[in-house]
Tab-separated table of C-alpha atoms in Angstrom:
chain	number	residue	atom	x	y	z
D	1	MET	CA	-24.687	-20.782	-14.260
D	2	LEU	CA	-22.078	-18.357	-15.645
D	3	SER	CA	-18.855	-17.935	-13.728
D	4	PRO	CA	-18.445	-14.533	-12.073
D	5	LEU	CA	-16.156	-12.169	-13.886
D	6	TYR	CA	-13.048	-10.873	-12.181
D	7	ILE	CA	-10.250	-8.523	-13.169
D	8	LEU	CA	-6.705	-9.498	-12.213
D	9	SER	CA	-4.792	-6.337	-11.289
D	10	ILE	CA	-0.999	-6.306	-10.958
D	11	ASP	CA	0.239	-3.383	-8.836
D	12	GLN	CA	4.019	-3.526	-9.152
D	13	GLY	CA	5.603	-1.110	-6.670
D	14	THR	CA	9.056	-0.037	-5.556
D	15	THR	CA	9.409	-2.530	-2.706
D	16	GLY	CA	6.975	-5.273	-3.705
D	17	THR	CA	4.171	-6.466	-5.937
D	18	MET	CA	0.492	-6.547	-4.966
D	19	VAL	CA	-1.847	-8.666	-7.068
D	20	LEU	CA	-5.574	-8.045	-6.617
D	21	LEU	CA	-8.663	-9.891	-7.801
D	22	VAL	CA	-11.469	-7.373	-8.320
D	23	ASP	CA	-15.105	-8.338	-8.866
D	24	MET	CA	-17.796	-6.723	-11.026
D	25	HIS	CA	-18.795	-4.413	-8.160
D	26	GLY	CA	-15.289	-3.022	-7.779
D	27	ASN	CA	-14.614	-4.995	-4.613
D	28	ILE	CA	-11.250	-6.612	-3.863
D	29	VAL	CA	-12.034	-10.303	-3.444
D	30	THR	CA	-8.528	-11.447	-2.555
D	31	HIS	CA	-4.962	-10.259	-2.834
D	32	SER	CA	-1.342	-11.326	-2.442
D	33	TYR	CA	1.720	-9.209	-1.696
D	34	LYS	CA	5.325	-10.216	-2.289
D	35	GLU	CA	8.392	-8.128	-1.454
D	36	PHE	CA	11.653	-8.183	-3.390
D	37	SER	CA	15.229	-7.066	-2.748
D	38	GLN	CA	16.593	-3.529	-2.911
D	39	HIS	CA	20.181	-3.126	-4.107
D	40	TYR	CA	22.446	-0.142	-3.397
D	41	PRO	CA	25.745	-0.840	-5.204
D	42	GLU	CA	27.074	2.682	-4.622
D	43	PRO	CA	25.899	5.725	-2.636
D	44	GLY	CA	22.873	7.222	-4.381
D	45	TRP	CA	22.444	4.207	-6.673
D	46	VAL	CA	19.324	2.046	-6.455
D	47	GLU	CA	18.759	-1.147	-8.450
D	48	HIS	CA	16.271	-4.016	-8.720
D	49	ASP	CA	16.631	-7.447	-10.273
D	50	PRO	CA	14.063	-7.529	-13.130
D	51	GLU	CA	13.826	-11.317	-12.974
D	52	GLU	CA	13.109	-11.151	-9.242
D	53	ILE	CA	10.358	-8.607	-9.924
D	54	TRP	CA	8.840	-10.994	-12.445
D	55	ASN	CA	9.186	-14.021	-10.145
D	56	THR	CA	7.511	-12.264	-7.204
D	57	THR	CA	4.749	-11.065	-9.535
D	58	HIS	CA	4.222	-14.569	-10.896
D	59	ASN	CA	4.179	-16.055	-7.383
D	60	ALA	CA	1.603	-13.508	-6.238
D	61	ILE	CA	-0.577	-14.335	-9.262
D	62	VAL	CA	-0.355	-18.060	-8.436
D	63	GLU	CA	-1.366	-17.371	-4.836
D	64	VAL	CA	-4.337	-15.192	-5.829
D	65	LEU	CA	-5.643	-17.728	-8.330
D	66	ASP	CA	-5.299	-20.669	-5.941
D	67	LYS	CA	-9.089	-20.840	-5.389
D	68	PHE	CA	-10.296	-19.337	-8.671
D	69	GLU	CA	-10.637	-20.773	-12.139
D	70	LYS	CA	-8.727	-19.103	-14.956
D	71	SER	CA	-11.979	-18.992	-16.916
D	72	SER	CA	-13.436	-16.546	-14.382
D	73	ILE	CA	-10.807	-13.885	-15.202
D	74	ALA	CA	-12.098	-11.434	-17.790
D	75	ALA	CA	-8.971	-9.301	-18.198
D	76	ILE	CA	-5.636	-8.243	-16.734
D	77	GLY	CA	-4.566	-4.726	-15.725
D	78	ILE	CA	-1.057	-3.542	-14.868
D	79	THR	CA	0.136	-0.554	-12.862
D	80	ASN	CA	3.733	0.029	-11.938
D	81	GLN	CA	6.515	2.057	-10.353
D	82	ARG	CA	7.226	4.664	-12.987
D	83	GLU	CA	10.542	5.691	-14.589
D	84	THR	CA	12.391	2.526	-13.449
D	85	THR	CA	14.347	1.325	-16.468
D	86	VAL	CA	15.037	-2.160	-17.860
D	87	VAL	CA	16.967	-3.059	-21.009
D	88	TRP	CA	16.894	-6.649	-22.236
D	89	ASP	CA	17.876	-8.926	-25.120
D	90	ARG	CA	14.956	-9.330	-27.523
D	91	GLU	CA	15.937	-12.908	-28.434
D	92	THR	CA	16.722	-14.380	-25.018
D	93	GLY	CA	14.541	-12.072	-22.919
D	94	GLU	CA	17.413	-11.654	-20.456
D	95	PRO	CA	18.127	-8.219	-18.936
D	96	ILE	CA	21.581	-6.922	-19.832
D	97	TYR	CA	21.817	-4.956	-16.580
D	98	PRO	CA	19.808	-4.625	-13.341
D	99	ALA	CA	16.786	-2.320	-13.404
D	100	ILE	CA	17.804	1.254	-12.571
D	101	VAL	CA	15.165	2.478	-10.126
D	102	TRP	CA	13.411	5.857	-10.283
D	103	GLN	CA	15.140	6.857	-7.021
D	104	CYS	CA	18.637	6.330	-8.467
D	105	ARG	CA	20.808	9.456	-8.795
D	106	ARG	CA	23.704	8.003	-10.818
D	107	THR	CA	23.017	10.224	-13.833
D	108	ALA	CA	22.989	13.469	-11.840
D	109	ASP	CA	26.161	14.802	-13.489
D	110	ARG	CA	24.713	14.241	-16.954
D	111	CYS	CA	21.549	16.103	-15.950
D	112	VAL	CA	23.575	19.004	-14.549
D	113	TYR	CA	25.411	19.217	-17.883
D	114	LEU	CA	22.151	19.290	-19.861
D	115	ASN	CA	20.509	21.776	-17.489
D	116	LYS	CA	23.253	24.307	-18.245
D	117	ARG	CA	21.969	24.569	-21.812
D	118	ASP	CA	18.879	26.746	-21.782
D	119	TYR	CA	17.692	25.687	-25.229
D	120	ILE	CA	17.671	22.041	-24.114
D	121	VAL	CA	15.817	22.839	-20.884
D	122	THR	CA	13.203	24.786	-22.839
D	123	ALA	CA	12.788	22.070	-25.476
D	124	VAL	CA	12.395	19.344	-22.866
D	125	LYS	CA	9.823	21.246	-20.819
D	126	THR	CA	7.886	22.280	-23.922
D	127	LYS	CA	7.703	18.786	-25.354
D	128	THR	CA	7.442	16.653	-22.194
D	129	GLY	CA	6.180	18.911	-19.379
D	130	LEU	CA	9.067	17.619	-17.235
D	131	LEU	CA	12.353	18.791	-15.751
D	132	ILE	CA	15.701	17.265	-16.692
D	133	ASP	CA	16.399	15.042	-13.715
D	134	PRO	CA	17.843	11.568	-12.975
D	135	TYR	CA	14.328	10.676	-11.733
D	136	PHE	CA	13.181	10.069	-15.310
D	137	SER	CA	14.117	7.241	-17.677
D	138	ALA	CA	16.067	8.831	-20.544
D	139	THR	CA	19.453	9.267	-18.887
D	140	LYS	CA	19.100	5.816	-17.300
D	141	ILE	CA	18.709	4.198	-20.740
D	142	ALA	CA	21.747	6.042	-22.082
D	143	TRP	CA	23.790	5.063	-19.029
D	144	ILE	CA	23.083	1.358	-19.575
D	145	LEU	CA	23.878	1.553	-23.285
D	146	ASN	CA	27.134	3.396	-22.557
D	147	ASN	CA	28.295	1.223	-19.653
D	148	VAL	CA	27.420	-2.326	-20.707
D	149	GLN	CA	29.998	-3.579	-23.194
D	150	GLY	CA	28.644	-3.663	-26.737
D	151	ALA	CA	25.153	-2.554	-25.686
D	152	ARG	CA	24.949	0.570	-27.831
D	153	ASP	CA	25.927	-1.293	-31.002
D	154	ARG	CA	23.461	-4.070	-30.188
D	155	ALA	CA	20.743	-1.481	-29.620
D	156	LYS	CA	21.388	0.120	-33.007
D	157	ARG	CA	21.058	-3.321	-34.616
D	158	GLY	CA	17.629	-3.739	-33.007
D	159	GLU	CA	18.739	-6.517	-30.658
D	160	LEU	CA	17.794	-4.784	-27.410
D	161	ALA	CA	14.493	-3.566	-25.929
D	162	PHE	CA	13.864	-0.892	-23.329
D	163	GLY	CA	10.881	-0.749	-21.053
D	164	THR	CA	9.590	0.711	-17.852
D	165	ILE	CA	8.320	-2.006	-15.512
D	166	ASP	CA	4.900	-2.221	-17.165
D	167	THR	CA	6.581	-3.050	-20.472
D	168	TRP	CA	8.844	-5.629	-18.823
D	169	LEU	CA	5.866	-7.390	-17.186
D	170	LEU	CA	3.884	-7.236	-20.419
D	171	TRP	CA	6.822	-8.862	-22.254
D	172	LYS	CA	6.987	-11.633	-19.642
D	173	LEU	CA	3.215	-12.191	-19.532
D	174	THR	CA	3.054	-12.496	-23.327
D	175	ASN	CA	6.141	-14.733	-23.494
D	176	GLY	CA	8.150	-12.118	-25.365
D	177	THR	CA	5.616	-11.398	-28.093
D	178	VAL	CA	4.483	-7.872	-27.115
D	179	HIS	CA	6.677	-4.779	-26.653
D	180	LYS	CA	4.327	-1.933	-25.702
D	181	THR	CA	3.691	0.706	-23.072
D	182	ASP	CA	0.939	3.250	-22.415
D	183	TYR	CA	0.804	7.026	-22.674
D	184	THR	CA	1.230	7.634	-18.934
D	185	ASN	CA	4.452	5.644	-18.604
D	186	ALA	CA	5.844	6.976	-21.879
D	187	SER	CA	5.222	10.512	-20.633
D	188	ARG	CA	7.709	9.918	-17.780
D	189	THR	CA	10.707	9.032	-19.943
D	190	LEU	CA	11.741	12.538	-21.158
D	191	LEU	CA	11.490	11.109	-24.687
D	192	PHE	CA	7.742	11.348	-25.366
D	193	ASN	CA	6.019	14.417	-26.789
D	194	ILE	CA	2.820	14.859	-24.783
D	195	ASP	CA	1.240	17.042	-27.473
D	196	THR	CA	1.817	14.759	-30.455
D	197	PHE	CA	1.603	11.485	-28.467
D	198	SER	CA	4.767	10.160	-30.074
D	199	TRP	CA	8.450	9.504	-29.425
D	200	ASP	CA	10.264	12.726	-30.298
D	201	GLU	CA	13.289	12.534	-32.602
D	202	SER	CA	14.931	15.675	-31.215
D	203	LEU	CA	14.626	14.374	-27.641
D	204	LEU	CA	16.109	11.039	-28.692
D	205	ASP	CA	19.089	12.984	-30.061
D	206	ILE	CA	19.453	15.084	-26.901
D	207	PHE	CA	19.482	12.056	-24.616
D	208	ASP	CA	21.343	9.783	-27.066
D	209	VAL	CA	18.727	7.027	-27.104
D	210	PRO	CA	18.196	5.005	-30.323
D	211	LYS	CA	14.578	4.665	-31.396
D	212	THR	CA	15.136	0.941	-32.042
D	213	VAL	CA	14.871	0.141	-28.316
D	214	LEU	CA	11.551	1.889	-27.709
D	215	PRO	CA	8.154	0.181	-27.288
D	216	GLU	CA	4.943	0.957	-29.159
D	217	VAL	CA	2.786	3.421	-27.213
D	218	CYS	CA	-0.978	2.955	-26.704
D	219	PRO	CA	-3.782	4.609	-24.707
D	220	SER	CA	-4.044	3.307	-21.134
D	221	ALA	CA	-7.284	1.485	-21.946
D	222	SER	CA	-6.247	-0.706	-24.886
D	223	LEU	CA	-5.892	-4.323	-25.905
D	224	PHE	CA	-2.161	-4.675	-25.308
D	225	GLY	CA	-2.060	-8.397	-26.036
D	226	GLN	CA	-2.932	-11.772	-24.533
D	227	ALA	CA	-1.150	-13.641	-21.774
D	228	GLU	CA	0.819	-16.624	-23.005
D	229	ILE	CA	1.934	-18.167	-19.736
D	230	PRO	CA	0.146	-21.319	-18.534
D	231	ILE	CA	-1.635	-19.881	-15.508
D	232	LEU	CA	-3.176	-16.989	-17.515
D	233	ASP	CA	-2.999	-18.264	-21.084
D	234	GLY	CA	-5.389	-16.474	-23.445
D	235	ILE	CA	-6.560	-13.782	-21.015
D	236	PRO	CA	-6.418	-10.287	-22.571
D	237	ILE	CA	-4.282	-7.534	-21.038
D	238	THR	CA	-6.466	-4.472	-21.459
D	239	GLY	CA	-5.254	-1.753	-19.097
D	240	ILE	CA	-1.861	-0.257	-18.210
D	241	ALA	CA	-0.973	2.929	-16.316
D	242	GLY	CA	1.803	4.337	-14.176
D	243	ASP	CA	1.051	4.096	-10.482
D	244	GLN	CA	0.076	7.707	-9.756
D	245	GLN	CA	-2.100	8.046	-12.842
D	246	SER	CA	-3.692	4.712	-11.969
D	247	ALA	CA	-4.472	5.972	-8.467
D	248	LEU	CA	-6.066	9.114	-9.952
D	249	PHE	CA	-8.241	6.908	-12.146
D	250	GLY	CA	-8.974	4.518	-9.270
D	251	GLN	CA	-10.195	7.448	-7.166
D	252	LEU	CA	-12.613	8.224	-10.019
D	253	CYS	CA	-11.056	11.667	-10.485
D	254	TRP	CA	-12.208	11.723	-14.089
D	255	GLU	CA	-13.379	15.327	-14.274
D	256	PRO	CA	-11.130	18.393	-14.615
D	257	GLY	CA	-10.505	19.976	-11.236
D	258	MET	CA	-10.562	16.698	-9.283
D	259	ALA	CA	-7.437	15.720	-7.344
D	260	LYS	CA	-6.002	12.876	-5.311
D	261	ASN	CA	-3.031	12.540	-2.980
D	262	THR	CA	-1.294	9.224	-2.369
D	263	TYR	CA	0.480	9.002	1.001
D	264	GLY	CA	3.215	6.401	0.701
D	265	THR	CA	6.959	6.697	1.197
D	266	GLY	CA	6.454	10.111	-0.332
D	267	CYS	CA	3.316	11.985	-1.373
D	268	PHE	CA	2.138	12.211	-4.951
D	269	LEU	CA	-0.545	14.789	-5.568
D	270	MET	CA	-2.194	14.856	-8.999
D	271	LEU	CA	-4.807	17.210	-10.409
D	272	ASN	CA	-6.851	16.346	-13.490
D	273	THR	CA	-6.799	19.305	-15.910
D	274	GLY	CA	-8.745	17.506	-18.661
D	275	SER	CA	-7.992	18.293	-22.291
D	276	VAL	CA	-6.186	21.484	-21.280
D	277	ARG	CA	-2.438	21.216	-20.848
D	278	VAL	CA	-1.407	23.497	-17.982
D	279	ASN	CA	2.260	24.485	-18.101
D	280	SER	CA	3.363	25.014	-14.524
D	281	GLU	CA	5.180	28.160	-13.514
D	282	SER	CA	5.203	27.042	-9.885
D	283	GLY	CA	7.485	24.013	-9.789
D	284	LEU	CA	5.026	21.286	-10.780
D	285	LEU	CA	5.193	18.723	-13.572
D	286	THR	CA	2.784	18.489	-16.486
D	287	THR	CA	2.028	14.902	-17.415
D	288	LEU	CA	-0.502	12.650	-19.117
D	289	ALA	CA	-3.293	11.038	-17.121
D	290	CYS	CA	-5.237	7.910	-18.095
D	291	SER	CA	-7.454	8.185	-21.133
D	292	LEU	CA	-9.995	5.742	-22.524
D	293	ASN	CA	-9.220	6.694	-26.126
D	294	ASP	CA	-6.773	8.690	-28.226
D	295	GLU	CA	-7.945	12.007	-26.763
D	296	PRO	CA	-5.454	13.479	-24.276
D	297	VAL	CA	-6.122	13.863	-20.564
D	298	TYR	CA	-3.539	16.050	-18.861
D	299	ALA	CA	-2.630	16.431	-15.205
D	300	LEU	CA	-0.475	18.535	-12.927
D	301	GLU	CA	1.665	16.566	-10.495
D	302	GLY	CA	3.609	17.471	-7.404
D	303	SER	CA	5.906	14.959	-5.736
D	304	VAL	CA	6.831	15.171	-2.047
D	305	PHE	CA	9.929	13.077	-1.361
D	306	ILE	CA	9.326	12.232	2.302
D	307	ALA	CA	5.939	11.419	3.845
D	308	GLY	CA	5.507	7.924	5.298
D	309	ALA	CA	9.300	7.676	5.338
D	310	ALA	CA	9.282	10.354	8.078
D	311	VAL	CA	7.135	8.084	10.231
D	312	GLN	CA	9.571	5.237	9.571
D	313	TRP	CA	12.341	7.573	10.741
D	314	LEU	CA	10.492	8.134	14.028
D	315	ARG	CA	10.236	4.375	14.453
D	316	ASP	CA	13.574	3.099	13.124
D	317	GLY	CA	15.866	6.138	13.322
D	318	LEU	CA	14.874	7.974	16.503
D	319	GLN	CA	13.149	4.885	17.943
D	320	ILE	CA	10.615	7.039	19.792
D	321	VAL	CA	7.610	5.017	18.586
D	322	ASP	CA	7.259	1.260	18.241
D	323	SER	CA	4.878	1.350	15.273
D	324	ALA	CA	3.398	3.754	12.759
D	325	ASP	CA	-0.023	3.293	14.378
D	326	GLU	CA	1.342	4.685	17.639
D	327	THR	CA	1.988	8.114	16.127
D	328	GLU	CA	-1.712	9.010	16.155
D	329	LEU	CA	-1.940	8.206	19.871
D	330	PHE	CA	1.149	10.299	20.681
D	331	ALA	CA	-0.024	13.246	18.567
D	332	ASN	CA	-3.313	13.391	20.442
D	333	ARG	CA	-1.602	13.445	23.858
D	334	VAL	CA	-0.533	17.067	23.434
D	335	LYS	CA	-2.622	20.101	22.507
D	336	ASP	CA	-0.104	21.307	19.872
D	337	THR	CA	3.569	20.988	18.880
D	338	ALA	CA	4.681	23.610	21.427
D	339	GLY	CA	6.278	25.558	18.578
D	340	VAL	CA	8.231	22.621	17.150
D	341	VAL	CA	8.418	22.386	13.344
D	342	VAL	CA	9.934	19.350	11.635
D	343	VAL	CA	11.053	19.741	8.016
D	344	PRO	CA	11.763	16.178	6.787
D	345	ALA	CA	14.053	17.120	3.903
D	346	PHE	CA	16.147	13.980	4.365
D	347	THR	CA	16.700	13.645	0.610
D	348	GLY	CA	16.057	17.266	-0.278
D	349	LEU	CA	12.748	18.981	-0.941
D	350	GLY	CA	10.572	18.018	-3.897
D	351	ALA	CA	7.792	20.011	-5.501
D	352	PRO	CA	7.350	22.909	-5.590
D	353	HIS	CA	10.750	23.787	-4.058
D	354	TRP	CA	13.074	21.356	-5.887
D	355	ASN	CA	15.881	21.960	-3.399
D	356	PHE	CA	18.028	18.827	-3.621
D	357	ASP	CA	20.681	20.239	-1.291
D	358	ALA	CA	18.279	20.765	1.620
D	359	ARG	CA	18.505	18.427	4.601
D	360	GLY	CA	16.085	17.688	7.399
D	361	ALA	CA	15.804	19.943	10.410
D	362	ILE	CA	13.852	20.408	13.631
D	363	PHE	CA	13.113	23.993	14.690
D	364	GLY	CA	11.732	25.398	17.935
D	365	LEU	CA	13.240	22.934	20.421
D	366	THR	CA	13.119	23.908	24.112
D	367	LEU	CA	13.726	22.093	27.367
D	368	GLY	CA	9.984	21.477	27.436
D	369	THR	CA	9.969	19.598	24.117
D	370	ASN	CA	9.077	15.919	24.419
D	371	ARG	CA	8.654	13.037	21.982
D	372	GLU	CA	4.918	13.709	21.600
D	373	HIS	CA	5.668	17.185	20.262
D	374	ILE	CA	8.195	15.795	17.764
D	375	VAL	CA	5.819	13.045	16.639
D	376	ARG	CA	2.971	15.498	16.168
D	377	ALA	CA	5.199	17.944	14.283
D	378	THR	CA	6.420	15.131	12.011
D	379	LEU	CA	2.859	14.156	11.078
D	380	GLU	CA	2.004	17.799	10.466
D	381	SER	CA	5.025	18.165	8.174
D	382	ILE	CA	3.409	15.707	5.748
D	383	ALA	CA	0.298	17.889	5.577
D	384	TYR	CA	2.327	21.094	5.221
D	385	GLN	CA	4.254	19.708	2.241
D	386	THR	CA	0.951	18.777	0.600
D	387	ALA	CA	-0.301	22.315	1.267
D	388	ASP	CA	2.722	23.728	-0.580
D	389	VAL	CA	1.934	21.583	-3.624
D	390	LEU	CA	-1.758	22.526	-3.553
D	391	ALA	CA	-0.856	26.215	-3.351
D	392	ALA	CA	1.291	25.782	-6.456
D	393	MET	CA	-1.573	24.050	-8.256
D	394	LYS	CA	-3.932	26.872	-7.367
D	395	SER	CA	-1.404	29.393	-8.662
D	396	ASP	CA	-1.013	27.526	-11.964
D	397	THR	CA	-4.716	26.953	-12.593
D	398	ASP	CA	-6.321	29.874	-10.754
D	399	GLN	CA	-8.896	27.327	-9.588
D	400	PRO	CA	-9.376	26.606	-5.865
D	401	LEU	CA	-9.721	22.936	-4.934
D	402	ILE	CA	-12.787	22.079	-2.854
D	403	GLU	CA	-12.061	18.401	-2.142
D	404	LEU	CA	-9.007	16.145	-1.953
D	405	ARG	CA	-9.357	12.362	-2.318
D	406	VAL	CA	-6.683	10.443	-0.444
D	407	ASP	CA	-5.194	6.962	-0.494
D	408	GLY	CA	-2.092	5.091	0.609
D	409	GLY	CA	-1.036	3.550	3.904
D	410	ALA	CA	-0.708	6.777	5.921
D	411	VAL	CA	-4.350	7.774	5.369
D	412	ALA	CA	-5.318	5.360	8.153
D	413	ASN	CA	-3.950	7.980	10.560
D	414	ASN	CA	-7.001	10.022	11.539
D	415	TYR	CA	-4.944	12.779	13.175
D	416	LEU	CA	-2.978	13.330	9.972
D	417	MET	CA	-6.102	13.360	7.811
D	418	GLN	CA	-7.919	15.829	10.078
D	419	PHE	CA	-4.881	18.119	10.195
D	420	GLN	CA	-4.598	17.848	6.412
D	421	SER	CA	-8.172	19.055	6.068
D	422	ASP	CA	-7.551	21.822	8.615
D	423	ILE	CA	-4.382	23.175	7.008
D	424	LEU	CA	-5.866	23.062	3.491
D	425	GLY	CA	-9.241	24.426	4.520
D	426	ILE	CA	-11.000	21.867	2.307
D	427	VAL	CA	-12.735	18.501	2.589
D	428	VAL	CA	-10.507	15.403	2.637
D	429	GLU	CA	-12.252	12.212	1.560
D	430	ARG	CA	-10.935	8.748	2.423
D	431	PRO	CA	-12.420	5.824	0.452
D	432	MET	CA	-13.329	2.459	1.909
D	433	GLN	CA	-10.917	0.802	-0.514
D	434	ILE	CA	-7.509	2.459	-0.120
D	435	GLU	CA	-5.774	0.199	-2.698
D	436	THR	CA	-6.806	2.673	-5.368
D	437	THR	CA	-3.660	2.221	-7.455
D	438	GLY	CA	-4.482	-1.410	-8.142
D	439	LEU	CA	-8.157	-0.573	-8.543
D	440	GLY	CA	-7.318	1.997	-11.220
D	441	ALA	CA	-5.589	-0.657	-13.335
D	442	ALA	CA	-8.529	-2.998	-12.773
D	443	TYR	CA	-11.019	-0.332	-13.846
D	444	LEU	CA	-9.048	0.436	-17.023
D	445	ALA	CA	-8.843	-3.245	-17.908
D	446	GLY	CA	-12.494	-3.925	-17.079
D	447	ILE	CA	-13.810	-0.972	-19.075
D	448	THR	CA	-11.796	-2.039	-22.127
D	449	ALA	CA	-12.962	-5.644	-21.743
D	450	GLU	CA	-16.568	-4.386	-21.396
D	451	VAL	CA	-17.022	-5.856	-17.939
D	452	TRP	CA	-18.564	-2.460	-17.247
D	453	GLU	CA	-20.563	-1.092	-20.156
D	454	ASP	CA	-20.864	2.341	-18.569
D	455	VAL	CA	-18.049	3.853	-16.520
D	456	ASN	CA	-20.667	5.469	-14.301
D	457	GLU	CA	-21.347	2.000	-12.859
D	458	LEU	CA	-18.090	2.349	-10.953
D	459	LYS	CA	-19.272	5.569	-9.316
D	460	ILE	CA	-22.263	3.716	-7.902
D	461	HIS	CA	-20.038	1.125	-6.256
D	462	ARG	CA	-17.520	3.572	-4.743
D	463	GLU	CA	-17.813	3.744	-0.952
D	464	VAL	CA	-16.447	6.477	1.304
D	465	ASP	CA	-14.980	5.484	4.653
D	466	ARG	CA	-14.762	8.948	6.212
D	467	VAL	CA	-14.944	12.605	5.262
D	468	PHE	CA	-12.738	15.057	7.170
D	469	THR	CA	-13.920	18.672	7.223
D	470	PRO	CA	-11.808	21.661	8.307
D	471	GLN	CA	-12.143	22.670	11.953
D	472	MET	CA	-9.274	25.178	12.195
D	473	ALA	CA	-9.937	28.913	12.148
D	474	ALA	CA	-8.674	30.652	9.010
D	475	PHE	CA	-6.347	33.045	10.880
D	476	LEU	CA	-4.727	30.147	12.772
D	477	ARG	CA	-4.242	28.279	9.485
D	478	GLU	CA	-2.316	31.241	8.091
D	479	VAL	CA	-0.180	31.472	11.232
D	480	ARG	CA	0.721	27.768	11.023
D	481	LEU	CA	1.509	27.925	7.310
D	482	LYS	CA	3.729	30.989	7.808
D	483	GLN	CA	5.611	29.204	10.585
D	484	TRP	CA	6.158	26.201	8.299
D	485	ARG	CA	7.305	28.292	5.339
D	486	ASP	CA	9.666	30.306	7.523
D	487	ALA	CA	11.243	27.010	8.608
D	488	VAL	CA	11.631	25.853	4.995
D	489	LYS	CA	13.432	29.093	4.128
D	490	ARG	CA	16.001	28.346	6.830
D	491	LEU	CA	17.237	25.117	5.232
D	492	ASN	CA	20.403	26.600	3.701
D	493	TRP	CA	22.508	23.975	5.434
D	494	ASP	CA	25.829	22.705	4.056
D	495	ALA	CA	26.044	19.114	5.303
D	496	ASP	CA	29.747	18.951	4.366
D	497	GLY	CA	30.574	22.090	6.300
D	498	VAL	CA	32.322	23.617	3.316
């Protein structure tokens, strides 16, 4: 009897690593999650230890494979926190500096300098679809090369390698024999031309990054190499994608016009625009989505900085709930927010506003306001921010969305999902399997390894947990959205009082 075939999916996130074992029907058979340390050496700086990321990943793999034979694993897929930057020695494999995380703002001054030059801003947006921001990898690479003694000279001699976390894990899995990334991760570096699918010489000059450190770039569904560590030796690595693109693929949003929203610490909404590159005029990013070949698949993306983090603030900051689950109960205890609007701009506002100076605020407080009103308004703020991004997408594409597929931890909150459907006026669909980021990497790897001969097999196996349909009257929706947008306009707050 033949052993069943499984895909090992590594979902390497910002606070931990989830390793999944996915069967031929797209079901998660088992999983392991391992957290790792967050380091904040200075205000606004965020770092990870690359070796700790690898060790937690390896330990999670060991735990998942405890009851499974290596011979039953058909392929390996990787998905990862995007933009986080590692530079290491090609000979020893040792990082020369901690990983600079996507959240880190240490290169803000450099980005301000570049953003004052209109020709640079135009060139970057034209070639990459992105804004010049510390969020992306390019200025992080340059910072490491400029601040680690001798690093820039070593880089020019070809002694150093750069990678986002997918590339770092691939290097470790292959015992230092493969230095590659995929289109989706490359498209988040500010160095990759999303029209020519290549590293761009003029961008390398702008950001002062030597080409010698860069990995080879491949489609997301490719044979990247074979594992050369004992526990996985010989197993092909056949799928890699950045986390949000992987979630889009895992939600089976393969057709133009399909969209997903991931509700995690923040919200990441992505719309598949197919072979058509849509250049946003509404504050969104243009990026590459997963493709199964050399043909481009483009997407529009809007990032909301604070979503689930607002619920954590209710629990840990205000201490008005004991758990995230409790917020749904509190929200349902009152008929509305009694005019309270929470704008959770704790770290500024992301897409489509891009107001980094904004700070959080609560409007409409009265003596009758209680914690239930604040909890309900906080949940609604997540849906309002998503509505702003969807409005920008509609403006850019002139195509109304009829359905939004959702995933991430916060989608378990039925009140939030129903309000999201109400305020958007469209169907919100929650899948049975909400680990869609890891599933996306598994699907890419399995398709490449021919575990599934026809991608439509995956559509057959997809199960929907619940569909939320709009119940709110259209006029009330407009009133609520106007109230929210009026609150956002009032965020001209100088936290320093200057």
